[in-house]
PDB file of C-alpha atoms in Angstrom:
ATOM      1  CA  LYS A 678      32.522 153.074-111.606  1.00 46.00           C
ATOM      2  CA  LYS A 679      31.328 154.775-108.461  1.00 49.00           C
ATOM      3  CA  PHE A 680      27.952 157.166-108.793  1.00 49.00           C
ATOM      4  CA  SER A 681      27.190 160.133-106.120  1.00 50.00           C
ATOM      5  CA  TYR A 682      24.868 162.336-105.424  1.00 48.00           C
ATOM      6  CA  PRO A 683      25.518 165.662-103.292  1.00 51.00           C
ATOM      7  CA  GLY A 684      23.968 166.702-100.367  1.00 57.00           C
ATOM      8  CA  LEU A 685      21.241 164.896 -97.990  1.00 59.00           C
ATOM      9  CA  LYS A 686      18.155 167.061 -98.761  1.00 65.00           C
ATOM     10  CA  GLU A 687      18.912 166.473-102.705  1.00 69.00           C
ATOM     11  CA  SER A 688      19.197 162.695-101.732  1.00 73.00           C
ATOM     12  CA  PHE A 689      15.853 162.385-100.096  1.00 74.00           C
ATOM     13  CA  ILE A 690      14.097 163.908-103.019  1.00 80.00           C
ATOM     14  CA  MET A 691      15.521 161.959-105.480  1.00 82.00           C
ATOM     15  CA  ILE A 692      14.876 158.702-103.502  1.00 83.00           C
ATOM     16  CA  SER A 693      11.091 159.700-103.105  1.00 84.00           C
ATOM     17  CA  ARG A 694      11.288 160.540-107.001  1.00 85.00           C
ATOM     18  CA  TYR A 695      12.705 157.146-108.274  1.00 87.00           C
ATOM     19  CA  LEU A 696      10.356 155.249-105.519  1.00 86.00           C
ATOM     20  CA  ASN A 697       7.459 157.085-107.015  1.00 84.00           C
ATOM     21  CA  HIS A 698       8.383 156.011-110.372  1.00 86.00           C
ATOM     22  CA  PHE A 699       9.137 152.352-109.062  1.00 88.00           C
ATOM     23  CA  ARG A 700       5.644 151.858-107.640  1.00 85.00           C
ATOM     24  CA  GLN A 701       4.198 153.012-111.029  1.00 86.00           C
ATOM     25  CA  SER A 702       5.960 150.500-113.228  1.00 85.00           C
ATOM     26  CA  PRO A 703       3.803 147.841-114.334  1.00 86.00           C
ATOM     27  CA  GLY A 704       3.712 144.575-112.052  1.00 84.00           C
ATOM     28  CA  SER A 705       5.403 146.630-109.040  1.00 89.00           C
ATOM     29  CA  VAL A 706       4.681 145.281-105.615  1.00 89.00           C
ATOM     30  CA  VAL A 707       4.638 147.953-102.887  1.00 89.00           C
ATOM     31  CA  PHE A 708       4.340 147.507 -99.143  1.00 92.00           C
ATOM     32  CA  GLU A 709       3.553 149.624 -96.413  1.00 93.00           C
ATOM     33  CA  PRO A 710       5.684 151.820 -94.503  1.00 94.00           C
ATOM     34  CA  ALA A 711       8.207 150.322 -91.987  1.00 96.00           C
ATOM     35  CA  VAL A 712       7.666 150.914 -88.376  1.00 95.00           C
ATOM     36  CA  ASP A 713      10.458 152.395 -86.022  1.00 95.00           C
ATOM     37  CA  ALA A 714      10.105 149.846 -83.775  1.00 96.00           C
ATOM     38  CA  ASN A 715      10.638 146.803 -86.200  1.00 95.00           C
ATOM     39  CA  LEU A 716      13.666 148.780 -87.734  1.00 96.00           C
ATOM     40  CA  THR A 717      15.183 149.384 -84.567  1.00 97.00           C
ATOM     41  CA  ARG A 718      14.695 145.830 -83.425  1.00 96.00           C
ATOM     42  CA  ILE A 719      16.484 144.444 -86.841  1.00 96.00           C
ATOM     43  CA  ASP A 720      19.038 146.552 -86.809  1.00 97.00           C
ATOM     44  CA  ALA A 721      19.835 145.764 -83.513  1.00 97.00           C
ATOM     45  CA  GLU A 722      19.631 142.420 -84.085  1.00 97.00           C
ATOM     46  CA  LEU A 723      21.867 142.665 -87.487  1.00 97.00           C
ATOM     47  CA  THR A 724      24.873 144.469 -85.966  1.00 97.00           C
ATOM     48  CA  SER A 725      24.758 141.597 -83.053  1.00 97.00           C
ATOM     49  CA  ARG A 726      25.544 139.455 -86.095  1.00 96.00           C
ATOM     50  CA  ASN A 727      28.378 141.327 -87.207  1.00 96.00           C
ATOM     51  CA  PHE A 728      26.096 142.572 -90.168  1.00 96.00           C
ATOM     52  CA  SER A 729      26.525 146.483 -91.252  1.00 97.00           C
ATOM     53  CA  ALA A 730      23.961 148.370 -89.321  1.00 96.00           C
ATOM     54  CA  ILE A 731      21.206 149.591 -91.338  1.00 97.00           C
ATOM     55  CA  PRO A 732      22.049 152.873 -93.256  1.00 95.00           C
ATOM     56  CA  GLY A 733      20.113 155.851 -92.259  1.00 92.00           C
ATOM     57  CA  GLU A 734      19.158 156.710 -95.842  1.00 92.00           C
ATOM     58  CA  TYR A 735      17.978 152.807 -96.192  1.00 95.00           C
ATOM     59  CA  GLN A 736      15.788 153.387 -93.063  1.00 94.00           C
ATOM     60  CA  ASN A 737      14.310 156.175 -94.658  1.00 91.00           C
ATOM     61  CA  PHE A 738      13.574 154.415 -97.897  1.00 92.00           C
ATOM     62  CA  LEU A 739      11.870 151.696 -95.654  1.00 95.00           C
ATOM     63  CA  LYS A 740       9.739 154.268 -93.850  1.00 93.00           C
ATOM     64  CA  LEU A 741       8.566 155.017 -97.262  1.00 91.00           C
ATOM     65  CA  ASN A 742       7.823 151.226 -98.655  1.00 92.00           C
ATOM     66  CA  ASP A 743       8.893 148.429 -96.434  1.00 96.00           C
ATOM     67  CA  GLY A 744      10.569 146.404 -99.292  1.00 94.00           C
ATOM     68  CA  LEU A 745       9.908 146.967-103.028  1.00 93.00           C
ATOM     69  CA  ILE A 746       9.394 144.431-106.017  1.00 91.00           C
ATOM     70  CA  PHE A 747       9.767 146.127-109.404  1.00 90.00           C
ATOM     71  CA  ASN A 748      11.111 144.820-113.225  1.00 88.00           C
ATOM     72  CA  GLY A 749      12.719 141.903-111.290  1.00 89.00           C
ATOM     73  CA  ILE A 750      14.660 143.799-108.608  1.00 93.00           C
ATOM     74  CA  GLU A 751      13.650 143.107-105.009  1.00 94.00           C
ATOM     75  CA  PHE A 752      14.587 145.440-102.238  1.00 96.00           C
ATOM     76  CA  TYR A 753      14.069 143.856 -98.523  1.00 97.00           C
ATOM     77  CA  GLY A 754      12.462 145.705 -95.935  1.00 96.00           C
ATOM     78  CA  SER A 755      12.021 145.289 -91.762  1.00 97.00           C
ATOM     79  CA  ILE A 756       9.109 142.257 -91.775  1.00 96.00           C
ATOM     80  CA  PRO A 757       8.625 139.455 -94.153  1.00 94.00           C
ATOM     81  CA  HIS A 758       5.704 139.989 -96.447  1.00 93.00           C
ATOM     82  CA  TYR A 759       3.155 137.426 -97.428  1.00 92.00           C
ATOM     83  CA  ARG A 760       1.910 137.402-101.086  1.00 87.00           C
ATOM     84  CA  GLU A 761      -1.198 135.584-100.982  1.00 85.00           C
ATOM     85  CA  LYS A 762      -1.801 135.461-104.492  1.00 83.00           C
ATOM     86  CA  LYS A 763       1.660 134.082-105.358  1.00 84.00           C
ATOM     87  CA  ASN A 764       1.432 131.675-102.163  1.00 90.00           C
ATOM     88  CA  TYR A 765       5.209 133.240-101.185  1.00 88.00           C
ATOM     89  CA  THR A 766       6.588 134.977 -98.519  1.00 93.00           C
ATOM     90  CA  PHE A 767       8.596 137.900 -99.416  1.00 93.00           C
ATOM     91  CA  PRO A 768      11.463 137.733 -97.077  1.00 95.00           C
ATOM     92  CA  ASN A 769      12.887 140.560 -94.883  1.00 97.00           C
ATOM     93  CA  LEU A 770      16.552 141.689 -94.128  1.00 97.00           C
ATOM     94  CA  ILE A 771      16.967 139.193 -91.089  1.00 96.00           C
ATOM     95  CA  THR A 772      15.990 136.164 -93.113  1.00 96.00           C
ATOM     96  CA  VAL A 773      18.239 136.991 -96.205  1.00 96.00           C
ATOM     97  CA  ASN A 774      21.354 137.819 -94.164  1.00 97.00           C
ATOM     98  CA  GLU A 775      20.938 134.887 -91.932  1.00 96.00           C
ATOM     99  CA  TYR A 776      21.795 132.699 -95.142  1.00 94.00           C
ATOM    100  CA  TYR A 777      25.333 134.714 -94.974  1.00 94.00           C
ATOM    101  CA  LEU A 778      25.923 134.524 -91.373  1.00 93.00           C
ATOM    102  CA  ASN A 779      29.176 132.157 -91.811  1.00 93.00           C
ATOM    103  CA  TYR A 780      31.066 133.964 -94.517  1.00 94.00           C
ATOM    104  CA  ASP A 781      33.546 136.450 -93.426  1.00 95.00           C
ATOM    105  CA  TYR A 782      32.950 138.296 -96.616  1.00 96.00           C
ATOM    106  CA  PHE A 783      29.683 139.545 -95.325  1.00 96.00           C
ATOM    107  CA  ILE A 784      31.071 140.791 -91.871  1.00 96.00           C
ATOM    108  CA  ARG A 785      29.889 144.936 -91.895  1.00 97.00           C
ATOM    109  CA  LYS A 786      27.878 144.197 -94.939  1.00 97.00           C
ATOM    110  CA  LEU A 787      24.130 143.990 -95.818  1.00 98.00           C
ATOM    111  CA  VAL A 788      22.473 142.341 -98.195  1.00 98.00           C
ATOM    112  CA  ILE A 789      19.448 145.067 -99.009  1.00 98.00           C
ATOM    113  CA  GLY A 790      18.203 142.883-102.264  1.00 97.00           C
ATOM    114  CA  ARG A 791      18.393 141.145-105.178  1.00 96.00           C
ATOM    115  CA  ILE A 792      18.208 141.274-109.338  1.00 94.00           C
ATOM    116  CA  SER A 793      18.518 138.433-111.274  1.00 88.00           C
ATOM    117  CA  GLU A 794      21.853 136.437-110.447  1.00 89.00           C
ATOM    118  CA  ASN A 795      23.071 139.465-108.408  1.00 96.00           C
ATOM    119  CA  ILE A 796      22.751 140.732-104.939  1.00 97.00           C
ATOM    120  CA  LEU A 797      22.122 144.365-104.048  1.00 97.00           C
ATOM    121  CA  LEU A 798      24.582 145.156-101.049  1.00 97.00           C
ATOM    122  CA  TYR A 799      25.580 147.511 -98.431  1.00 98.00           C
ATOM    123  CA  ASP A 800      29.147 147.622 -97.599  1.00 97.00           C
ATOM    124  CA  GLY A 801      29.183 149.463 -93.892  1.00 96.00           C
ATOM    125  CA  ALA A 802      32.876 149.342 -94.131  1.00 95.00           C
ATOM    126  CA  GLU A 803      33.372 151.233 -97.060  1.00 95.00           C
ATOM    127  CA  ASN A 804      29.853 153.196 -97.057  1.00 95.00           C
ATOM    128  CA  VAL A 805      28.937 152.105-100.430  1.00 97.00           C
ATOM    129  CA  TYR A 806      26.031 150.254-102.198  1.00 97.00           C
ATOM    130  CA  SER A 807      26.382 147.770-104.987  1.00 97.00           C
ATOM    131  CA  VAL A 808      24.775 145.166-107.425  1.00 96.00           C
ATOM    132  CA  THR A 809      27.680 142.289-106.658  1.00 97.00           C
ATOM    133  CA  ASP A 810      27.977 139.171-108.339  1.00 95.00           C
ATOM    134  CA  ARG A 811      26.397 136.600-106.321  1.00 93.00           C
ATOM    135  CA  ILE A 812      29.135 133.903-107.308  1.00 93.00           C
ATOM    136  CA  ASN A 813      32.672 135.557-107.079  1.00 94.00           C
ATOM    137  CA  LEU A 814      31.242 138.402-105.152  1.00 95.00           C
ATOM    138  CA  ARG A 815      32.514 141.201-107.001  1.00 95.00           C
ATOM    139  CA  PRO A 816      30.876 144.313-107.307  1.00 95.00           C
ATOM    140  CA  VAL A 817      29.431 144.775-110.811  1.00 94.00           C
ATOM    141  CA  ILE A 818      28.809 148.522-110.057  1.00 95.00           C
ATOM    142  CA  GLU A 819      29.063 150.917-106.881  1.00 95.00           C
ATOM    143  CA  ALA A 820      27.360 153.764-105.587  1.00 94.00           C
ATOM    144  CA  GLU A 821      28.140 156.279-102.842  1.00 92.00           C
ATOM    145  CA  ASN A 822      24.631 156.712-101.596  1.00 92.00           C
ATOM    146  CA  LEU A 823      21.304 155.366-101.861  1.00 93.00           C
ATOM    147  CA  ALA A 824      20.194 157.698-104.242  1.00 91.00           C
ATOM    148  CA  ALA A 825      22.687 157.237-106.692  1.00 91.00           C
ATOM    149  CA  PHE A 826      22.152 153.177-106.339  1.00 94.00           C
ATOM    150  CA  LEU A 827      18.485 153.594-106.863  1.00 93.00           C
ATOM    151  CA  LYS A 828      19.336 156.042-110.174  1.00 91.00           C
ATOM    152  CA  ILE A 829      21.274 153.290-111.803  1.00 90.00           C
ATOM    153  CA  PHE A 830      17.961 151.268-111.580  1.00 89.00           C
ATOM    154  CA  TYR A 831      15.614 154.202-112.891  1.00 88.00           C
ATOM    155  CA  ASP A 832      18.270 155.245-115.907  1.00 85.00           C
ATOM    156  CA  HIS A 833      17.989 151.427-116.795  1.00 76.00           C
ATOM    157  CA  GLU A 834      14.509 151.331-116.709  1.00 66.00           C
ATOM    158  CA  VAL A 835      13.839 154.799-118.659  1.00 55.00           C
ATOM    159  CA  ALA A 836      16.383 153.375-120.915  1.00 49.00           C
ATOM    160  CA  SER A 837      14.889 150.362-121.973  1.00 53.00           C
ATOM    161  CA  PRO A 838      11.003 150.638-121.157  1.00 49.00           C
ATOM    162  CA  ARG A 839       8.900 147.364-121.700  1.00 48.00           C
TER     163      ARG A 839
END
């Protein structure tokens, strides 16, 4: 099943709305906004390794918040973030995608996050975001843009508050 939203401006407004909601979720972890130079550098590195370029709307998302953790969902950013209280480094897009470097399935794709046993994936060839089963690599749900993708998590969280 695919979800979509019309219009770039409406999409940005919805992304900002969802992000603000996620930031307020109990236990959420937010990071400082991404720096353009970091986004340019990792985008070039990812594409040189045959991964998808970072989609513009995801770059804009990272400029608001360079990575995000909430409700068991992780979105990776442009740099790793050390979490001192957890003695853990939250990985960046490069670190995560290096693991998939030798798998043809991931050509022109980009792992942007994870939730439980699923990966959050952007497919640059098809221009879709998906929650994909990490074992059999089948999409569980797809969205045509980032706003529609974030809405999936927003609707789930609103429907089942803690």
